[in-house]
Amino acid sequence: MIRLKKLLIENDSPVYPTAHQYNVLDQASAILRKEESIILTPIWDVNNWRIGYGSSTITKPDGTVVTLSNNKAVKPNITITKEDAERDLKRRLRDEFIPKTKRDIGSNYNKLNNSTLAALTSVTYNYGTIPSSVLTIAKTGNLKEIAKAVAMLSANPSRRKRESDWILSSIPSKRYADVTEPTTKSTKVRRDDFSDFE
């Protein structure tokens, strides 16, 4: 029975098509592929033309970065491929958003696992920065509280819920051993059931 419980815990459906053991860049990329619809020809969004994964830039194969116009009256005459979008996403995450997320959190980012950093990078990508209500808690390193703070953000609530769930699902199961959720005496999950995770 214990082995069955562990199997069920270890095989929960992932929130995103990635895994917690991957690095921040790979996880953040997978999150943003799901959350940001890919755009192959420019569309106007709030204050700029956007392309790729909600980007205002195009990264060429030689590394050159082209910034799209912020003039709503003049749509850029350009089309990109999925490969172009992936290249730009990787550059922006690697050079801009992951470093910014880490800088904002400060030295305490070492307390956070890769999945939490990836989810917070997704928040940064969407907001432009980590909202203060999340940033204050992120600096404590408390993953459960960080997940709760992300879930409470008002913009894009369904996306915030997925990011929050991704953080929670990265916490080792033994941390939840004091939570009892079963149904019958024979299937009740107790702290002893998680002894092999210690």
PDB file of C-alpha atoms in Angstrom:
ATOM      1  CA  MET A   1       0.000   0.000   0.000  1.00  0.00           C
ATOM      2  CA  ILE A   2       2.806   2.410   0.885  1.00  0.00           C
ATOM      3  CA  ARG A   3       4.523   1.757  -2.438  1.00  0.00           C
ATOM      4  CA  LEU A   4       1.247   2.458  -4.255  1.00  0.00           C
ATOM      5  CA  LYS A   5       0.868   5.762  -2.426  1.00  0.00           C
ATOM      6  CA  LYS A   6       4.387   6.759  -3.386  1.00  0.00           C
ATOM      7  CA  LEU A   7       3.756   5.810  -7.006  1.00  0.00           C
ATOM      8  CA  LEU A   8       0.663   7.998  -7.097  1.00  0.00           C
ATOM      9  CA  ILE A   9       2.518  10.904  -5.528  1.00  0.00           C
ATOM     10  CA  GLU A  10       5.472  10.635  -7.911  1.00  0.00           C
ATOM     11  CA  ASN A  11       3.271  10.397 -11.012  1.00  0.00           C
ATOM     12  CA  ASP A  12       0.920  13.334 -10.493  1.00  0.00           C
ATOM     13  CA  SER A  13       0.188  15.010 -13.840  1.00  0.00           C
ATOM     14  CA  PRO A  14       2.588  17.925 -14.319  1.00  0.00           C
ATOM     15  CA  VAL A  15       1.212  21.443 -14.462  1.00  0.00           C
ATOM     16  CA  TYR A  16       3.559  22.199 -17.350  1.00  0.00           C
ATOM     17  CA  PRO A  17       5.243  19.980 -19.975  1.00  0.00           C
ATOM     18  CA  THR A  18       8.581  19.998 -18.162  1.00  0.00           C
ATOM     19  CA  ALA A  19      10.126  18.466 -15.052  1.00  0.00           C
ATOM     20  CA  HIS A  20      11.420  19.834 -11.769  1.00  0.00           C
ATOM     21  CA  GLN A  21      14.921  18.463 -12.287  1.00  0.00           C
ATOM     22  CA  TYR A  22      15.511  20.670 -15.332  1.00  0.00           C
ATOM     23  CA  ASN A  23      17.350  23.983 -15.074  1.00  0.00           C
ATOM     24  CA  VAL A  24      15.601  27.347 -14.693  1.00  0.00           C
ATOM     25  CA  LEU A  25      15.931  28.225 -18.383  1.00  0.00           C
ATOM     26  CA  ASP A  26      14.363  24.971 -19.581  1.00  0.00           C
ATOM     27  CA  GLN A  27      11.495  25.135 -17.072  1.00  0.00           C
ATOM     28  CA  ALA A  28      10.788  28.822 -17.674  1.00  0.00           C
ATOM     29  CA  SER A  29      10.816  28.220 -21.437  1.00  0.00           C
ATOM     30  CA  ALA A  30       8.250  25.419 -21.082  1.00  0.00           C
ATOM     31  CA  ILE A  31       6.040  27.575 -18.862  1.00  0.00           C
ATOM     32  CA  LEU A  32       6.110  30.484 -21.296  1.00  0.00           C
ATOM     33  CA  ARG A  33       5.450  28.300 -24.326  1.00  0.00           C
ATOM     34  CA  LYS A  34       2.224  27.288 -22.631  1.00  0.00           C
ATOM     35  CA  GLU A  35       1.278  30.711 -21.273  1.00  0.00           C
ATOM     36  CA  GLU A  36       2.282  32.942 -24.197  1.00  0.00           C
ATOM     37  CA  SER A  37       0.664  32.130 -27.533  1.00  0.00           C
ATOM     38  CA  ILE A  38       3.232  32.082 -30.315  1.00  0.00           C
ATOM     39  CA  ILE A  39       2.818  34.930 -32.818  1.00  0.00           C
ATOM     40  CA  LEU A  40       4.480  34.661 -36.221  1.00  0.00           C
ATOM     41  CA  THR A  41       3.345  38.040 -37.589  1.00  0.00           C
ATOM     42  CA  PRO A  42       3.205  41.167 -35.410  1.00  0.00           C
ATOM     43  CA  ILE A  43       0.108  42.094 -33.391  1.00  0.00           C
ATOM     44  CA  TRP A  44      -0.437  45.242 -31.362  1.00  0.00           C
ATOM     45  CA  ASP A  45      -0.494  44.690 -27.603  1.00  0.00           C
ATOM     46  CA  VAL A  46      -0.996  47.585 -25.160  1.00  0.00           C
ATOM     47  CA  ASN A  47       2.003  49.728 -26.080  1.00  0.00           C
ATOM     48  CA  ASN A  48       4.044  47.881 -28.686  1.00  0.00           C
ATOM     49  CA  TRP A  49       3.930  45.499 -31.601  1.00  0.00           C
ATOM     50  CA  ARG A  50       4.544  41.947 -30.359  1.00  0.00           C
ATOM     51  CA  ILE A  51       5.833  38.823 -32.048  1.00  0.00           C
ATOM     52  CA  GLY A  52       7.133  35.411 -31.022  1.00  0.00           C
ATOM     53  CA  TYR A  53       6.232  34.680 -27.406  1.00  0.00           C
ATOM     54  CA  GLY A  54       4.828  38.102 -26.576  1.00  0.00           C
ATOM     55  CA  SER A  55       8.110  39.794 -27.431  1.00  0.00           C
ATOM     56  CA  SER A  56       8.870  43.225 -28.827  1.00  0.00           C
ATOM     57  CA  THR A  57      12.125  41.931 -30.295  1.00  0.00           C
ATOM     58  CA  ILE A  58      13.383  39.507 -32.906  1.00  0.00           C
ATOM     59  CA  THR A  59      16.687  37.725 -32.358  1.00  0.00           C
ATOM     60  CA  LYS A  60      18.394  36.837 -35.637  1.00  0.00           C
ATOM     61  CA  PRO A  61      20.570  33.724 -36.097  1.00  0.00           C
ATOM     62  CA  ASP A  62      23.740  35.836 -35.817  1.00  0.00           C
ATOM     63  CA  GLY A  63      22.556  37.236 -32.470  1.00  0.00           C
ATOM     64  CA  THR A  64      21.472  40.609 -33.790  1.00  0.00           C
ATOM     65  CA  VAL A  65      18.433  41.953 -31.942  1.00  0.00           C
ATOM     66  CA  VAL A  66      15.766  43.905 -33.847  1.00  0.00           C
ATOM     67  CA  THR A  67      13.245  45.907 -31.807  1.00  0.00           C
ATOM     68  CA  LEU A  68       9.739  46.273 -33.214  1.00  0.00           C
ATOM     69  CA  SER A  69       8.121  49.671 -33.600  1.00  0.00           C
ATOM     70  CA  ASN A  70       5.955  51.148 -30.864  1.00  0.00           C
ATOM     71  CA  ASN A  71       4.036  53.150 -33.453  1.00  0.00           C
ATOM     72  CA  LYS A  72       0.582  51.591 -33.577  1.00  0.00           C
ATOM     73  CA  ALA A  73      -0.130  53.196 -36.945  1.00  0.00           C
ATOM     74  CA  VAL A  74       2.714  51.368 -38.697  1.00  0.00           C
ATOM     75  CA  LYS A  75       2.593  47.585 -38.524  1.00  0.00           C
ATOM     76  CA  PRO A  76       6.035  45.995 -39.082  1.00  0.00           C
ATOM     77  CA  ASN A  77       6.132  44.060 -42.353  1.00  0.00           C
ATOM     78  CA  ILE A  78       7.824  40.931 -41.067  1.00  0.00           C
ATOM     79  CA  THR A  79       7.148  37.270 -40.471  1.00  0.00           C
ATOM     80  CA  ILE A  80       9.138  34.898 -38.289  1.00  0.00           C
ATOM     81  CA  THR A  81       9.346  31.121 -37.819  1.00  0.00           C
ATOM     82  CA  LYS A  82       8.915  29.071 -34.666  1.00  0.00           C
ATOM     83  CA  GLU A  83      12.688  28.651 -34.622  1.00  0.00           C
ATOM     84  CA  ASP A  84      13.056  32.453 -34.594  1.00  0.00           C
ATOM     85  CA  ALA A  85      10.574  32.702 -31.709  1.00  0.00           C
ATOM     86  CA  GLU A  86      12.454  30.043 -29.727  1.00  0.00           C
ATOM     87  CA  ARG A  87      15.769  31.831 -30.274  1.00  0.00           C
ATOM     88  CA  ASP A  88      14.339  35.124 -29.039  1.00  0.00           C
ATOM     89  CA  LEU A  89      12.663  33.484 -26.036  1.00  0.00           C
ATOM     90  CA  LYS A  90      15.883  31.788 -24.984  1.00  0.00           C
ATOM     91  CA  ARG A  91      17.880  35.019 -25.316  1.00  0.00           C
ATOM     92  CA  ARG A  92      15.376  37.089 -23.373  1.00  0.00           C
ATOM     93  CA  LEU A  93      15.150  34.549 -20.569  1.00  0.00           C
ATOM     94  CA  ARG A  94      18.895  33.935 -20.371  1.00  0.00           C
ATOM     95  CA  ASP A  95      20.030  37.555 -20.684  1.00  0.00           C
ATOM     96  CA  GLU A  96      17.122  39.546 -19.285  1.00  0.00           C
ATOM     97  CA  PHE A  97      14.386  37.882 -17.267  1.00  0.00           C
ATOM     98  CA  ILE A  98      16.188  35.182 -15.282  1.00  0.00           C
ATOM     99  CA  PRO A  99      18.961  37.581 -14.218  1.00  0.00           C
ATOM    100  CA  LYS A 100      16.357  40.249 -13.349  1.00  0.00           C
ATOM    101  CA  THR A 101      14.363  37.778 -11.261  1.00  0.00           C
ATOM    102  CA  LYS A 102      17.487  36.763  -9.364  1.00  0.00           C
ATOM    103  CA  ARG A 103      18.589  40.379  -8.878  1.00  0.00           C
ATOM    104  CA  ASP A 104      15.187  41.381  -7.535  1.00  0.00           C
ATOM    105  CA  ILE A 105      15.167  38.526  -5.015  1.00  0.00           C
ATOM    106  CA  GLY A 106      18.764  39.171  -4.005  1.00  0.00           C
ATOM    107  CA  SER A 107      21.066  36.723  -2.253  1.00  0.00           C
ATOM    108  CA  ASN A 108      18.079  34.754  -0.948  1.00  0.00           C
ATOM    109  CA  TYR A 109      17.436  33.373  -4.429  1.00  0.00           C
ATOM    110  CA  ASN A 110      19.789  30.568  -3.338  1.00  0.00           C
ATOM    111  CA  LYS A 111      16.994  29.401  -1.025  1.00  0.00           C
ATOM    112  CA  LEU A 112      14.684  28.805  -3.984  1.00  0.00           C
ATOM    113  CA  ASN A 113      14.615  25.718  -6.168  1.00  0.00           C
ATOM    114  CA  ASN A 114      14.742  25.922  -9.973  1.00  0.00           C
ATOM    115  CA  SER A 115      10.984  25.419 -10.343  1.00  0.00           C
ATOM    116  CA  THR A 116      10.167  28.337  -8.061  1.00  0.00           C
ATOM    117  CA  LEU A 117      12.659  30.557  -9.880  1.00  0.00           C
ATOM    118  CA  ALA A 118      11.137  29.487 -13.216  1.00  0.00           C
ATOM    119  CA  ALA A 119       7.603  30.297 -12.034  1.00  0.00           C
ATOM    120  CA  LEU A 120       8.749  33.668 -10.679  1.00  0.00           C
ATOM    121  CA  THR A 121      10.507  34.342 -13.974  1.00  0.00           C
ATOM    122  CA  SER A 122       7.178  33.710 -15.713  1.00  0.00           C
ATOM    123  CA  VAL A 123       5.571  36.266 -13.381  1.00  0.00           C
ATOM    124  CA  THR A 124       8.362  38.730 -14.175  1.00  0.00           C
ATOM    125  CA  TYR A 125       7.912  38.113 -17.904  1.00  0.00           C
ATOM    126  CA  ASN A 126       4.199  38.877 -17.614  1.00  0.00           C
ATOM    127  CA  TYR A 127       4.372  41.831 -15.204  1.00  0.00           C
ATOM    128  CA  GLY A 128       7.748  43.288 -16.159  1.00  0.00           C
ATOM    129  CA  THR A 129       8.883  42.819 -12.562  1.00  0.00           C
ATOM    130  CA  ILE A 130       7.966  40.729  -9.525  1.00  0.00           C
ATOM    131  CA  PRO A 131       5.056  42.466  -7.744  1.00  0.00           C
ATOM    132  CA  SER A 132       6.044  43.691  -4.269  1.00  0.00           C
ATOM    133  CA  SER A 133       3.510  41.411  -2.548  1.00  0.00           C
ATOM    134  CA  VAL A 134       5.330  38.395  -4.008  1.00  0.00           C
ATOM    135  CA  LEU A 135       8.851  39.792  -3.828  1.00  0.00           C
ATOM    136  CA  THR A 136       8.717  40.369  -0.073  1.00  0.00           C
ATOM    137  CA  ILE A 137       7.758  36.748   0.517  1.00  0.00           C
ATOM    138  CA  ALA A 138      10.139  35.408  -2.147  1.00  0.00           C
ATOM    139  CA  LYS A 139      13.014  36.831  -0.133  1.00  0.00           C
ATOM    140  CA  THR A 140      12.059  34.603   2.820  1.00  0.00           C
ATOM    141  CA  GLY A 141      12.521  31.404   0.818  1.00  0.00           C
ATOM    142  CA  ASN A 142       9.230  29.922   2.075  1.00  0.00           C
ATOM    143  CA  LEU A 143       7.949  28.062  -0.973  1.00  0.00           C
ATOM    144  CA  LYS A 144       4.407  27.494   0.289  1.00  0.00           C
ATOM    145  CA  GLU A 145       3.979  31.179   1.077  1.00  0.00           C
ATOM    146  CA  ILE A 146       5.507  32.199  -2.248  1.00  0.00           C
ATOM    147  CA  ALA A 147       3.037  29.943  -4.065  1.00  0.00           C
ATOM    148  CA  LYS A 148       0.174  31.464  -2.077  1.00  0.00           C
ATOM    149  CA  ALA A 149       1.320  35.007  -2.897  1.00  0.00           C
ATOM    150  CA  VAL A 150       1.554  34.211  -6.618  1.00  0.00           C
ATOM    151  CA  ALA A 151      -1.936  32.680  -6.586  1.00  0.00           C
ATOM    152  CA  MET A 152      -3.331  35.854  -4.993  1.00  0.00           C
ATOM    153  CA  LEU A 153      -2.137  38.158  -7.784  1.00  0.00           C
ATOM    154  CA  SER A 154      -5.108  39.621  -9.630  1.00  0.00           C
ATOM    155  CA  ALA A 155      -3.834  39.654 -13.232  1.00  0.00           C
ATOM    156  CA  ASN A 156      -4.418  36.485 -15.269  1.00  0.00           C
ATOM    157  CA  PRO A 157      -5.707  34.428 -12.312  1.00  0.00           C
ATOM    158  CA  SER A 158      -5.755  31.072 -14.130  1.00  0.00           C
ATOM    159  CA  ARG A 159      -2.117  31.540 -15.137  1.00  0.00           C
ATOM    160  CA  ARG A 160      -1.211  32.577 -11.607  1.00  0.00           C
ATOM    161  CA  LYS A 161      -2.884  29.408 -10.306  1.00  0.00           C
ATOM    162  CA  ARG A 162      -0.789  27.232 -12.625  1.00  0.00           C
ATOM    163  CA  GLU A 163       2.422  29.017 -11.629  1.00  0.00           C
ATOM    164  CA  SER A 164       1.491  28.603  -7.980  1.00  0.00           C
ATOM    165  CA  ASP A 165       0.736  24.917  -8.466  1.00  0.00           C
ATOM    166  CA  TRP A 166       4.086  24.440 -10.198  1.00  0.00           C
ATOM    167  CA  ILE A 167       5.865  25.852  -7.155  1.00  0.00           C
ATOM    168  CA  LEU A 168       3.857  23.668  -4.777  1.00  0.00           C
ATOM    169  CA  SER A 169       4.426  20.532  -6.823  1.00  0.00           C
ATOM    170  CA  SER A 170       8.196  21.094  -6.586  1.00  0.00           C
ATOM    171  CA  ILE A 171       8.183  20.801  -2.793  1.00  0.00           C
ATOM    172  CA  PRO A 172       9.305  17.336  -1.646  1.00  0.00           C
ATOM    173  CA  SER A 173       6.333  15.243  -0.598  1.00  0.00           C
ATOM    174  CA  LYS A 174       7.648  14.708   2.912  1.00  0.00           C
ATOM    175  CA  ARG A 175       6.902  18.372   3.639  1.00  0.00           C
ATOM    176  CA  TYR A 176       3.232  17.551   3.212  1.00  0.00           C
ATOM    177  CA  ALA A 177       3.386  14.518   5.499  1.00  0.00           C
ATOM    178  CA  ASP A 178       1.557  16.370   8.261  1.00  0.00           C
ATOM    179  CA  VAL A 179      -1.419  16.908   5.949  1.00  0.00           C
ATOM    180  CA  THR A 180      -3.960  14.112   6.156  1.00  0.00           C
ATOM    181  CA  GLU A 181      -6.318  13.781   3.256  1.00  0.00           C
ATOM    182  CA  PRO A 182      -7.742  10.307   2.904  1.00  0.00           C
ATOM    183  CA  THR A 183     -10.851   8.665   3.040  1.00  0.00           C
ATOM    184  CA  THR A 184     -10.658   5.490   5.019  1.00  0.00           C
ATOM    185  CA  LYS A 185      -8.605   4.208   7.894  1.00  0.00           C
ATOM    186  CA  SER A 186      -6.776   1.747   5.644  1.00  0.00           C
ATOM    187  CA  THR A 187      -5.734   4.427   3.129  1.00  0.00           C
ATOM    188  CA  LYS A 188      -4.936   7.208   5.565  1.00  0.00           C
ATOM    189  CA  VAL A 189      -1.616   8.883   4.804  1.00  0.00           C
ATOM    190  CA  ARG A 190       0.535   9.237   7.891  1.00  0.00           C
ATOM    191  CA  ARG A 191       4.024  10.637   8.435  1.00  0.00           C
ATOM    192  CA  ASP A 192       5.310   7.041   8.680  1.00  0.00           C
ATOM    193  CA  ASP A 193       4.221   6.457   5.085  1.00  0.00           C
ATOM    194  CA  PHE A 194       6.892   8.876   3.934  1.00  0.00           C
ATOM    195  CA  SER A 195       9.771   7.387   5.929  1.00  0.00           C
ATOM    196  CA  ASP A 196      11.527   6.183   2.789  1.00  0.00           C
ATOM    197  CA  PHE A 197      11.761   9.786   1.556  1.00  0.00           C
ATOM    198  CA  GLU A 198      13.761  10.914   4.607  1.00  0.00           C
TER     199      GLU A 198
END
